[in-house]
Amino acid sequence: MLKQLYIRNFTLIDTLDIQLHPGFSVITGETGAGKSIILGAIGLLLGQRADSKSIKQGADKCIIEAHFDLARYDMKPFFDENDIEYDADDTIIRRELTAAGKSRAFINDVPVALATLKDLGEQLVDVHSQHQNLLLQKQDFQLSVVDIIADDIRERQVYAEAFKNYHEALRQLTTLKEDIERSRQNQDFLQFQYNELAGARLVDGEQAELEQKSETMSHAEDIKSGLYEADNALSGEGTGVITSLRSAIAAMKGISRVFPTAKELAERLDTTYIELKDIAEEIGSSLEDVDFDPAEFDAVNARLDRIYDLQKKYRTDDIAGLLAMLASLRQKLSNIENSDEALAELQAKCQQMKGTVQKAADALTKLRTKAARQIEKEMQQRLVPLGMPNVRFAITIEQTELGQNGQDKVSFLFSANTSTPLQPVSQVASGGEIARVMLSLKAMISGTVKLPTIIFDEIDTGVSGRVAEQMAQMMQEMGSHERQVISITHLPQIAALGTSHYKVAKAETPDGTTSTMTELSADERITEIAQMLSGSDVSAAAIENAKELLKIK
């Protein structure tokens, strides 16, 4: 529940620091006194967008802070998930807004994104204002009410997962059909490309080998000349290095007996001789191999030209890319050949999934239908005491196409008397009747959705007298079940039933207009309710009437 509200420099409020209590509380005040300002400040705490114009004139920053007692609510998972320290007895949320337009949000002094603050705010406070009555026109709101009473979270999760998988399978089926259609239209072209690449009989790595061979054949004369010169230098008659080296070895061996060092030199020369002789033999062999064959040269270049043309056509730099293209074309053609089989398989899968979705949707419908009958009965019981003795309230559930939320279209039907047929509630109920319907719905679902704090902003519009008292009793009952209910009201019948009573007032000061909010004492409550009954001139009769409403003897 909301324990404390602190506001500084927000519109007409200089500083407000007020304690709030459990149970049913009321806030009263003249029109324009600043009740909407209090709600606006709370709205910022709940994650609504901020406007720097909301800062009190002359101030550079406004602060709105609230303290909550969450001891009776299981909210620790939210704090663990967002890595925020959890204090069940005193959870603090704060919003700061600067004149420069910067906004910051905090939960227990930890800076958080506005979305995180909004997520927590939706679990802490429900503000019901008059515009929320328009929710009765919306199908999703009516469906959500039924789902809350049906307590079908698990079934909705099962359905949502099944529908998601089914929807994905349908998407794949559509894509496959489109691919098959495009492929069949392009089949002749794909076959031509495949035949062209397959007919080239490409081998991975052959391009480098052919390019090297072409380079060698292009310079055959230069290569042969160089090899000849090297061969002659090594093995030429009388002048070759090998012949001279052999003579040097013989000379060293000849003096090795008298000059020991010559033996080691001879061995080293011998090693060199063996290596040079091997090199000479390889050069000689290469000299025999190098030959220029014009026909072979033309064939090599023709093969390279073919490869280059294919690479340019298929926009790749090597044979590996061409082979990958060939494999892709082979797969596409195979898919076309097997498309009917693949299509039939996916269609069967979709049909099977649709059956699973339908089964989950039927389970949801069953729970919703049961909940609808329960809501009808309870709404009848709640609305009759609110001045509608002949009221009829019914819920229809029509079957629609399978969608995100199932197959059910929920409609709330209403009639205030026996002579008027049931029609959609938003079309036939008056403002006062809609207010009573919404209050009854809130009272009913609040038992399931355990919100710590519910704020009603002038939900009593269009009602008075005994009906207002019954509405107050309903809010009082809601506030007695581990819940804090706050009602902003103009009706003394409602104000009198509050456990705590706060007054919002506006005053003119030397610094301008300011709004304040104070908790009233017992005597102040009598005066306030008397003024609500009779106006600014409080009569003795109004005082007695106020005491009677407050059940003060």
Coordinates of C-alpha atoms in Angstrom, one line a residue:
M1 CA 0.0 0.0 0.0
L2 CA 1.0 3.7 -0.5
K3 CA 2.3 4.9 2.9
Q4 CA 3.7 8.3 2.1
L5 CA 3.6 10.8 -0.8
Y6 CA 6.1 13.5 -1.2
I7 CA 5.8 16.2 -3.9
R8 CA 8.0 19.3 -4.3
N9 CA 7.7 22.0 -7.0
F10 CA 5.1 20.3 -9.1
T11 CA 2.7 22.7 -10.8
L12 CA 0.9 24.5 -8.0
I13 CA 2.4 22.5 -5.1
D14 CA 5.4 23.9 -3.3
T15 CA 5.9 21.0 -0.9
L16 CA 3.6 18.2 0.1
D17 CA 4.6 15.4 2.5
I18 CA 1.6 13.4 3.6
Q19 CA 1.1 10.0 5.3
L20 CA -1.6 7.7 3.9
H21 CA -3.3 4.8 5.6
P22 CA -4.7 1.3 4.9
G23 CA -8.4 0.7 4.2
F24 CA -10.7 3.1 2.5
S25 CA -9.6 6.8 2.3
V26 CA -11.4 9.8 0.7
I27 CA -10.0 13.0 -0.8
T28 CA -12.3 16.0 -1.2
G29 CA -12.0 19.6 -2.2
E30 CA -13.6 22.2 -4.4
T31 CA -13.3 21.9 -8.2
G32 CA -10.0 23.3 -9.3
A33 CA -8.4 22.9 -5.9
G34 CA -5.7 20.6 -7.2
K35 CA -7.0 17.1 -6.9
S36 CA -6.0 16.5 -10.5
I37 CA -2.5 17.7 -9.7
I38 CA -2.1 15.0 -7.0
L39 CA -3.3 12.4 -9.6
G40 CA -0.9 13.9 -12.2
A41 CA 2.0 13.5 -9.8
I42 CA 1.1 9.9 -9.0
G43 CA 0.8 9.3 -12.8
L44 CA 4.4 10.4 -13.2
L45 CA 5.4 7.9 -10.5
L46 CA 3.6 5.2 -12.5
G47 CA 5.7 5.9 -15.6
Q48 CA 3.6 8.4 -17.5
R49 CA 5.5 10.8 -19.8
A50 CA 6.7 14.1 -18.2
D51 CA 6.5 17.7 -19.3
S52 CA 8.9 20.3 -18.0
K53 CA 6.0 22.7 -17.9
S54 CA 4.8 20.7 -14.9
I55 CA 7.6 22.2 -12.8
K56 CA 6.5 25.0 -10.6
Q57 CA 7.3 28.4 -12.0
G58 CA 10.7 29.6 -10.8
A59 CA 11.9 26.2 -9.7
D60 CA 14.7 24.3 -11.6
K61 CA 13.6 20.8 -10.6
C62 CA 10.5 18.9 -9.2
I63 CA 10.6 15.7 -7.2
I64 CA 7.8 13.2 -6.6
E65 CA 8.4 10.3 -4.3
A66 CA 6.3 7.6 -2.8
H67 CA 6.9 5.0 -0.1
F68 CA 5.1 1.6 -0.3
D69 CA 4.6 -1.2 2.1
L70 CA 4.7 -4.5 0.1
A71 CA 5.0 -6.9 3.0
R72 CA 1.8 -8.7 2.1
Y73 CA 2.5 -8.9 -1.6
D74 CA 4.8 -11.3 -3.4
M75 CA 6.8 -8.8 -5.4
K76 CA 10.4 -9.9 -4.7
P77 CA 10.7 -11.6 -8.2
F78 CA 10.4 -8.2 -9.9
F79 CA 13.2 -6.8 -7.9
D80 CA 15.4 -9.8 -8.4
E81 CA 14.8 -9.8 -12.1
N82 CA 15.8 -6.1 -12.3
D83 CA 18.7 -6.4 -9.9
I84 CA 17.2 -3.9 -7.4
E85 CA 17.5 -4.3 -3.6
Y86 CA 14.1 -5.4 -2.2
D87 CA 12.7 -3.8 0.9
A88 CA 9.2 -5.1 1.5
D89 CA 8.5 -2.7 4.4
D90 CA 9.6 0.5 2.6
T91 CA 9.9 0.4 -1.2
I92 CA 10.6 3.9 -2.6
I93 CA 9.9 5.0 -6.1
R94 CA 11.0 8.5 -7.2
R95 CA 10.7 10.7 -10.3
E96 CA 12.8 13.8 -10.9
L97 CA 12.2 16.3 -13.6
T98 CA 14.4 19.3 -14.5
A99 CA 13.5 22.6 -16.2
A100 CA 15.8 21.5 -19.0
G101 CA 13.5 18.7 -19.8
K102 CA 15.5 15.8 -18.3
S103 CA 13.7 13.1 -16.5
R104 CA 15.1 10.5 -14.1
A105 CA 13.4 7.5 -12.4
F106 CA 14.5 5.6 -9.3
I107 CA 13.4 2.5 -7.5
N108 CA 15.0 2.2 -4.0
D109 CA 17.6 4.8 -5.1
V110 CA 18.6 2.6 -8.1
P111 CA 18.3 4.5 -11.5
V112 CA 15.9 2.7 -13.8
A113 CA 14.4 3.1 -17.2
L114 CA 11.0 4.6 -17.5
A115 CA 9.6 1.3 -18.8
T116 CA 10.8 -0.5 -15.6
L117 CA 9.2 2.2 -13.4
K118 CA 6.0 1.8 -15.4
D119 CA 6.1 -2.0 -15.1
L120 CA 6.4 -1.8 -11.3
G121 CA 3.8 1.0 -11.1
E122 CA 1.2 -1.1 -12.9
Q123 CA 1.6 -3.7 -10.1
L124 CA 1.4 -1.1 -7.3
V125 CA -1.4 1.3 -8.2
D126 CA -4.6 1.2 -10.3
V127 CA -5.9 4.7 -11.0
H128 CA -9.5 4.6 -12.2
S129 CA -10.6 7.9 -13.7
Q130 CA -13.7 8.8 -15.6
H131 CA -12.1 8.2 -19.0
Q132 CA -11.5 4.6 -18.0
N133 CA -15.3 4.1 -18.3
L134 CA -14.6 4.2 -22.0
L135 CA -12.9 0.9 -21.6
L136 CA -16.4 -0.7 -21.6
Q137 CA -16.4 0.0 -25.4
K138 CA -13.3 -2.1 -26.0
Q139 CA -13.5 -5.8 -26.7
D140 CA -10.1 -6.5 -25.3
F141 CA -11.1 -5.0 -21.9
Q142 CA -14.2 -7.1 -21.7
L143 CA -12.2 -10.2 -22.6
S144 CA -9.6 -9.4 -20.0
V145 CA -12.2 -9.1 -17.3
V146 CA -13.5 -12.6 -18.2
D147 CA -9.9 -13.9 -18.3
I148 CA -9.2 -12.5 -14.8
I149 CA -12.2 -14.2 -13.3
A150 CA -11.5 -17.4 -15.3
D151 CA -8.0 -17.4 -13.8
D152 CA -6.9 -19.0 -17.1
I153 CA -3.3 -17.7 -17.3
R154 CA -1.8 -21.2 -17.8
E155 CA -4.4 -22.1 -20.5
R156 CA -3.7 -18.7 -22.3
Q157 CA 0.0 -19.5 -22.2
V158 CA -0.5 -22.9 -23.7
Y159 CA -2.8 -21.4 -26.4
A160 CA -0.3 -18.5 -27.1
E161 CA 2.6 -21.0 -27.6
A162 CA 0.5 -23.3 -29.8
F163 CA -0.9 -20.3 -31.9
K164 CA 2.7 -18.9 -32.3
N165 CA 3.9 -22.2 -33.6
Y166 CA 0.9 -22.6 -35.9
H167 CA 1.3 -19.0 -37.2
E168 CA 5.0 -19.6 -37.9
A169 CA 4.1 -22.9 -39.8
L170 CA 1.6 -21.0 -41.9
R171 CA 4.2 -18.4 -42.7
Q172 CA 6.6 -21.1 -43.8
L173 CA 3.8 -22.6 -45.9
T174 CA 3.2 -19.3 -47.6
T175 CA 6.9 -18.8 -48.2
L176 CA 7.3 -22.3 -49.6
K177 CA 4.4 -21.8 -52.0
E178 CA 5.8 -18.5 -53.2
D179 CA 9.3 -20.1 -53.6
I180 CA 7.9 -23.1 -55.5
E181 CA 5.9 -20.7 -57.8
R182 CA 8.9 -18.6 -58.5
S183 CA 11.2 -21.6 -59.0
R184 CA 8.8 -23.2 -61.4
Q185 CA 8.6 -20.0 -63.4
N186 CA 12.4 -20.0 -63.5
Q187 CA 12.9 -23.7 -63.8
D188 CA 14.1 -23.6 -67.5
F189 CA 16.5 -20.8 -66.7
L190 CA 17.8 -22.7 -63.6
Q191 CA 18.2 -25.8 -65.6
F192 CA 20.2 -23.9 -68.3
Q193 CA 22.5 -22.5 -65.7
Y194 CA 23.0 -25.9 -64.1
N195 CA 23.7 -27.5 -67.4
E196 CA 26.2 -24.8 -68.3
L197 CA 28.2 -25.1 -65.0
A198 CA 27.9 -28.9 -64.9
G199 CA 29.1 -29.1 -68.6
A200 CA 32.2 -27.1 -67.7
R201 CA 33.3 -30.1 -65.6
L202 CA 35.1 -27.7 -63.2
V203 CA 37.7 -29.1 -60.7
D204 CA 38.5 -27.3 -57.6
G205 CA 42.2 -26.0 -57.8
E206 CA 42.6 -26.4 -61.6
Q207 CA 42.5 -22.7 -62.2
A208 CA 45.8 -22.0 -60.3
E209 CA 47.4 -25.0 -62.1
L210 CA 46.3 -23.8 -65.5
E211 CA 47.4 -20.2 -64.8
Q212 CA 50.8 -21.5 -63.8
K213 CA 51.1 -23.7 -66.9
S214 CA 50.0 -20.8 -69.2
E215 CA 52.6 -18.5 -67.5
T216 CA 55.3 -21.1 -68.0
M217 CA 54.4 -21.8 -71.7
S218 CA 54.3 -18.1 -72.4
H219 CA 58.0 -17.7 -71.4
A220 CA 59.2 -21.1 -72.6
E221 CA 62.1 -19.7 -74.7
D222 CA 63.4 -17.5 -71.8
I223 CA 63.1 -20.4 -69.4
K224 CA 64.9 -22.8 -71.7
S225 CA 67.7 -20.3 -72.3
G226 CA 68.1 -19.8 -68.6
L227 CA 68.2 -23.5 -67.9
Y228 CA 70.7 -24.0 -70.7
E229 CA 73.1 -21.4 -69.3
A230 CA 72.8 -22.8 -65.8
D231 CA 73.4 -26.4 -67.1
N232 CA 76.4 -25.3 -69.0
A233 CA 77.8 -23.4 -66.0
L234 CA 77.5 -26.5 -63.9
S235 CA 78.3 -29.3 -66.3
G236 CA 80.0 -27.8 -69.3
E237 CA 83.0 -29.7 -70.7
G238 CA 86.1 -28.3 -69.1
T239 CA 84.5 -25.1 -67.8
G240 CA 81.7 -26.5 -65.7
V241 CA 81.8 -26.0 -61.9
I242 CA 81.2 -29.7 -61.2
T243 CA 84.4 -30.7 -63.2
S244 CA 86.4 -28.0 -61.4
L245 CA 85.0 -29.1 -58.0
R246 CA 85.9 -32.7 -58.7
S247 CA 89.5 -31.6 -59.3
A248 CA 89.5 -29.6 -56.1
I249 CA 88.4 -32.6 -54.1
A250 CA 91.1 -34.8 -55.6
A251 CA 93.7 -32.1 -54.8
M252 CA 92.6 -31.9 -51.1
K253 CA 92.6 -35.7 -50.8
G254 CA 96.1 -35.8 -52.3
I255 CA 97.6 -33.7 -49.4
S256 CA 95.4 -35.0 -46.6
R257 CA 98.2 -37.3 -45.3
V258 CA 100.6 -34.5 -44.8
F259 CA 98.1 -31.8 -44.2
P260 CA 95.3 -33.1 -41.9
T261 CA 93.0 -30.1 -42.3
A262 CA 92.7 -31.0 -46.0
K263 CA 90.7 -34.1 -45.1
E264 CA 87.9 -32.1 -43.5
L265 CA 88.0 -29.6 -46.4
A266 CA 87.7 -32.5 -48.9
E267 CA 84.7 -33.9 -47.0
R268 CA 83.0 -30.5 -47.1
L269 CA 83.8 -30.2 -50.8
D270 CA 82.4 -33.7 -51.4
T271 CA 79.1 -32.7 -49.8
T272 CA 78.9 -29.6 -52.0
Y273 CA 79.7 -31.7 -55.0
I274 CA 76.9 -34.1 -54.3
E275 CA 74.4 -31.2 -53.9
L276 CA 75.5 -29.4 -57.1
K277 CA 75.5 -32.6 -59.1
D278 CA 71.9 -33.2 -57.9
I279 CA 70.9 -29.7 -58.9
A280 CA 72.6 -30.1 -62.3
E281 CA 70.7 -33.3 -63.0
E282 CA 67.4 -31.6 -62.1
I283 CA 68.2 -28.6 -64.3
G284 CA 69.0 -31.0 -67.1
S285 CA 65.8 -32.9 -66.6
S286 CA 63.8 -29.6 -66.6
L287 CA 65.6 -28.6 -69.8
E288 CA 64.2 -31.7 -71.5
D289 CA 60.7 -31.1 -70.1
V290 CA 60.4 -27.4 -71.2
D291 CA 59.0 -27.3 -74.6
F292 CA 56.5 -25.0 -76.4
D293 CA 53.5 -26.8 -77.9
P294 CA 51.3 -24.1 -79.6
A295 CA 48.3 -26.4 -79.6
E296 CA 48.6 -27.2 -75.9
F297 CA 49.2 -23.5 -75.2
D298 CA 45.9 -22.6 -77.0
A299 CA 44.0 -25.3 -75.2
V300 CA 45.2 -24.1 -71.8
N301 CA 44.3 -20.5 -72.5
A302 CA 40.9 -21.5 -74.0
R303 CA 40.1 -23.4 -70.8
L304 CA 41.1 -20.4 -68.7
D305 CA 39.0 -18.1 -70.8
R306 CA 36.0 -20.4 -70.2
I307 CA 36.6 -20.3 -66.5
Y308 CA 37.0 -16.5 -66.5
D309 CA 33.8 -16.1 -68.5
L310 CA 31.8 -18.2 -66.0
Q311 CA 33.3 -16.4 -63.0
K312 CA 32.3 -13.0 -64.6
K313 CA 28.8 -14.3 -65.4
Y314 CA 28.1 -15.7 -62.0
R315 CA 30.0 -13.0 -60.1
T316 CA 32.5 -15.0 -58.3
D317 CA 36.3 -14.9 -58.0
D318 CA 37.2 -18.6 -58.1
I319 CA 36.2 -22.1 -59.0
A320 CA 35.0 -22.8 -55.5
G321 CA 32.4 -20.1 -55.9
L322 CA 31.2 -21.6 -59.2
L323 CA 31.0 -25.1 -57.6
A324 CA 28.9 -23.6 -54.7
M325 CA 26.6 -22.1 -57.4
L326 CA 26.4 -25.4 -59.1
A327 CA 25.4 -27.1 -55.7
S328 CA 22.8 -24.4 -55.1
L329 CA 21.3 -24.9 -58.5
R330 CA 21.2 -28.6 -58.0
Q331 CA 19.4 -28.2 -54.7
K332 CA 16.8 -25.7 -56.2
L333 CA 16.1 -28.1 -59.1
S334 CA 15.8 -31.0 -56.6
N335 CA 13.4 -28.9 -54.5
I336 CA 11.3 -28.2 -57.6
E337 CA 11.2 -31.9 -58.3
N338 CA 10.2 -32.7 -54.7
S339 CA 8.1 -29.6 -54.1
D340 CA 4.8 -31.4 -54.1
E341 CA 6.0 -33.8 -51.5
A342 CA 7.5 -31.0 -49.3
L343 CA 4.3 -28.9 -49.7
A344 CA 2.1 -31.8 -48.7
E345 CA 4.2 -32.5 -45.7
L346 CA 4.1 -28.9 -44.5
Q347 CA 0.4 -28.7 -45.1
A348 CA -0.1 -31.8 -43.0
K349 CA 2.0 -30.2 -40.3
C350 CA -0.1 -27.0 -40.4
Q351 CA -3.3 -29.0 -40.2
Q352 CA -2.0 -30.9 -37.2
M353 CA -0.9 -27.7 -35.5
K354 CA -4.3 -26.1 -36.2
G355 CA -5.9 -29.0 -34.4
T356 CA -3.6 -28.4 -31.4
V357 CA -4.5 -24.7 -31.4
Q358 CA -8.2 -25.5 -31.8
K359 CA -8.0 -27.8 -28.8
A360 CA -6.3 -25.1 -26.7
A361 CA -8.9 -22.5 -27.9
D362 CA -11.8 -24.8 -26.9
A363 CA -10.3 -25.2 -23.4
L364 CA -10.1 -21.4 -23.1
T365 CA -13.7 -21.0 -24.4
K366 CA -14.9 -23.5 -21.8
L367 CA -13.2 -21.6 -18.9
R368 CA -14.4 -18.2 -20.2
T369 CA -18.0 -19.4 -20.6
K370 CA -18.0 -20.7 -17.0
A371 CA -16.5 -17.4 -15.8
A372 CA -19.0 -15.4 -17.8
R373 CA -21.9 -17.1 -16.0
Q374 CA -20.2 -16.3 -12.7
I375 CA -19.7 -12.7 -13.6
E376 CA -23.3 -12.3 -14.7
K377 CA -24.5 -13.6 -11.3
E378 CA -22.1 -11.5 -9.3
M379 CA -22.8 -8.3 -11.3
Q380 CA -26.5 -8.8 -10.8
Q381 CA -25.9 -9.0 -7.0
R382 CA -23.7 -5.9 -7.0
L383 CA -25.8 -3.7 -9.3
V384 CA -29.2 -4.2 -7.7
P385 CA -28.2 -2.5 -4.4
L386 CA -26.8 0.4 -6.5
G387 CA -30.2 1.7 -7.4
M388 CA -30.9 -0.7 -10.4
P389 CA -33.5 -3.2 -9.0
N390 CA -34.5 -4.4 -12.5
V391 CA -31.0 -4.5 -14.0
R392 CA -30.0 -7.3 -16.3
F393 CA -26.3 -8.0 -17.2
A394 CA -25.3 -10.7 -19.6
I395 CA -22.1 -11.8 -21.4
T396 CA -22.2 -13.3 -24.9
I397 CA -19.2 -15.3 -26.2
E398 CA -19.2 -15.6 -30.0
Q399 CA -16.9 -17.8 -32.0
T400 CA -14.5 -16.0 -34.3
E401 CA -11.4 -16.9 -36.4
L402 CA -8.5 -18.1 -34.3
G403 CA -6.4 -15.2 -33.2
Q404 CA -3.9 -14.0 -30.7
N405 CA -6.3 -14.4 -27.8
G406 CA -8.2 -17.4 -28.9
Q407 CA -11.5 -17.7 -30.8
D408 CA -13.8 -15.7 -28.5
K409 CA -15.5 -12.4 -29.0
V410 CA -16.8 -11.2 -25.7
S411 CA -19.6 -8.6 -25.3
F412 CA -21.1 -7.2 -22.2
L413 CA -24.8 -6.6 -22.5
F414 CA -26.9 -4.4 -20.2
S415 CA -30.4 -3.3 -19.5
A416 CA -31.5 -1.1 -16.6
N417 CA -35.1 -2.2 -16.8
T418 CA -37.3 -5.1 -17.9
S419 CA -38.8 -3.3 -20.9
T420 CA -35.5 -2.6 -22.6
P421 CA -33.8 -5.5 -24.5
L422 CA -30.2 -6.3 -23.6
Q423 CA -27.7 -4.3 -25.7
P424 CA -24.0 -3.5 -25.5
V425 CA -23.4 -1.7 -22.2
S426 CA -21.5 1.2 -23.8
Q427 CA -24.5 2.0 -26.1
V428 CA -27.4 2.0 -23.6
A429 CA -26.0 2.7 -20.2
S430 CA -26.1 6.3 -18.9
G431 CA -22.9 7.9 -17.4
G432 CA -24.1 7.1 -13.8
E433 CA -25.0 3.5 -14.8
I434 CA -21.6 3.0 -16.5
A435 CA -19.9 4.3 -13.4
R436 CA -21.7 1.8 -11.3
V437 CA -21.0 -1.0 -13.7
M438 CA -17.3 -0.2 -13.7
L439 CA -17.1 0.0 -9.9
S440 CA -18.8 -3.4 -9.6
L441 CA -16.4 -4.9 -12.1
K442 CA -13.4 -3.3 -10.3
A443 CA -14.7 -4.7 -7.0
M444 CA -15.2 -8.1 -8.5
I445 CA -11.8 -8.4 -10.2
S446 CA -9.8 -6.7 -7.3
G447 CA -10.3 -9.9 -5.3
T448 CA -8.4 -11.8 -8.0
V449 CA -5.8 -9.2 -9.0
K450 CA -4.2 -8.3 -5.7
L451 CA -3.2 -4.7 -6.4
P452 CA -1.9 -2.9 -3.3
T453 CA -3.6 0.4 -4.0
I454 CA -6.7 1.4 -6.1
I455 CA -7.6 5.1 -6.7
F456 CA -11.1 6.0 -7.9
D457 CA -11.2 9.5 -9.4
E458 CA -14.7 10.8 -9.2
I459 CA -16.3 7.5 -10.1
D460 CA -19.4 8.7 -8.4
T461 CA -20.3 11.1 -11.3
G462 CA -24.0 10.9 -12.1
V463 CA -25.1 9.3 -8.8
S464 CA -26.3 10.6 -5.4
G465 CA -28.1 9.7 -2.2
R466 CA -28.6 6.1 -1.4
V467 CA -26.8 4.9 -4.5
A468 CA -23.7 6.9 -3.5
E469 CA -23.8 5.4 -0.1
Q470 CA -23.9 1.9 -1.6
M471 CA -21.0 2.7 -3.8
A472 CA -19.0 3.9 -0.8
Q473 CA -19.8 0.7 1.0
M474 CA -18.5 -1.3 -1.9
M475 CA -15.3 0.7 -1.9
Q476 CA -15.1 0.3 1.8
E477 CA -15.4 -3.4 1.5
M478 CA -12.7 -3.5 -1.2
G479 CA -10.4 -1.6 1.2
S480 CA -10.9 -4.1 4.0
H481 CA -9.3 -7.0 2.2
E482 CA -5.5 -6.3 2.4
R483 CA -6.0 -3.4 0.0
Q484 CA -5.8 0.3 0.0
V485 CA -8.7 2.1 -1.7
I486 CA -8.7 5.9 -2.2
S487 CA -11.7 7.8 -3.6
I488 CA -11.6 11.3 -4.9
T489 CA -15.2 12.4 -4.5
H490 CA -17.7 15.3 -4.4
L491 CA -20.3 13.4 -2.6
P492 CA -20.7 13.6 1.2
Q493 CA -22.3 10.1 1.4
I494 CA -19.0 8.7 0.1
A495 CA -16.7 11.0 2.0
A496 CA -18.4 10.1 5.3
L497 CA -17.5 6.4 4.9
G498 CA -13.8 6.9 4.6
T499 CA -11.6 5.6 7.3
S500 CA -9.3 8.5 6.6
H501 CA -10.2 11.9 5.1
Y502 CA -7.9 14.3 3.2
K503 CA -8.8 17.7 1.8
V504 CA -7.1 19.4 -1.2
A505 CA -7.3 23.2 -1.1
K506 CA -6.0 26.1 -3.1
A507 CA -4.8 29.3 -1.6
E508 CA -3.4 32.6 -2.8
T509 CA 0.0 33.6 -1.4
P510 CA 2.5 36.4 -2.0
D511 CA 4.4 33.9 -4.2
G512 CA 1.3 32.9 -6.2
T513 CA -1.4 30.2 -6.1
T514 CA -0.5 27.0 -4.2
S515 CA -2.3 23.8 -3.6
T516 CA -2.2 21.8 -0.4
M517 CA -3.4 18.5 0.9
T518 CA -4.0 17.8 4.6
E519 CA -5.5 15.0 6.6
L520 CA -8.6 16.1 8.5
S521 CA -9.3 15.6 12.1
A522 CA -12.7 14.4 13.4
D523 CA -14.0 17.9 13.9
E524 CA -12.6 19.1 10.5
R525 CA -14.3 16.2 8.8
I526 CA -17.7 17.3 10.3
T527 CA -17.2 20.8 8.9
E528 CA -16.0 19.5 5.5
I529 CA -18.9 17.2 5.0
A530 CA -21.3 19.9 6.2
Q531 CA -19.9 22.2 3.6
M532 CA -20.3 19.5 1.0
L533 CA -24.0 19.2 2.1
S534 CA -24.9 22.9 2.3
G535 CA -22.2 25.0 0.7
S536 CA -19.9 27.5 2.2
D537 CA -22.6 28.7 4.7
V538 CA -22.6 25.8 7.2
S539 CA -25.9 25.6 9.0
A540 CA -26.6 23.8 12.3
A541 CA -28.7 21.4 10.3
A542 CA -25.8 20.6 8.0
I543 CA -23.6 19.9 10.9
E544 CA -26.1 17.5 12.4
N545 CA -26.6 15.9 9.0
A546 CA -22.8 15.5 8.7
K547 CA -22.6 13.9 12.1
E548 CA -25.4 11.5 11.2
L549 CA -23.5 10.5 8.0
L550 CA -20.4 10.0 10.1
K551 CA -22.4 8.1 12.6
I552 CA -21.3 10.5 15.4
K553 CA -23.7 10.8 18.3

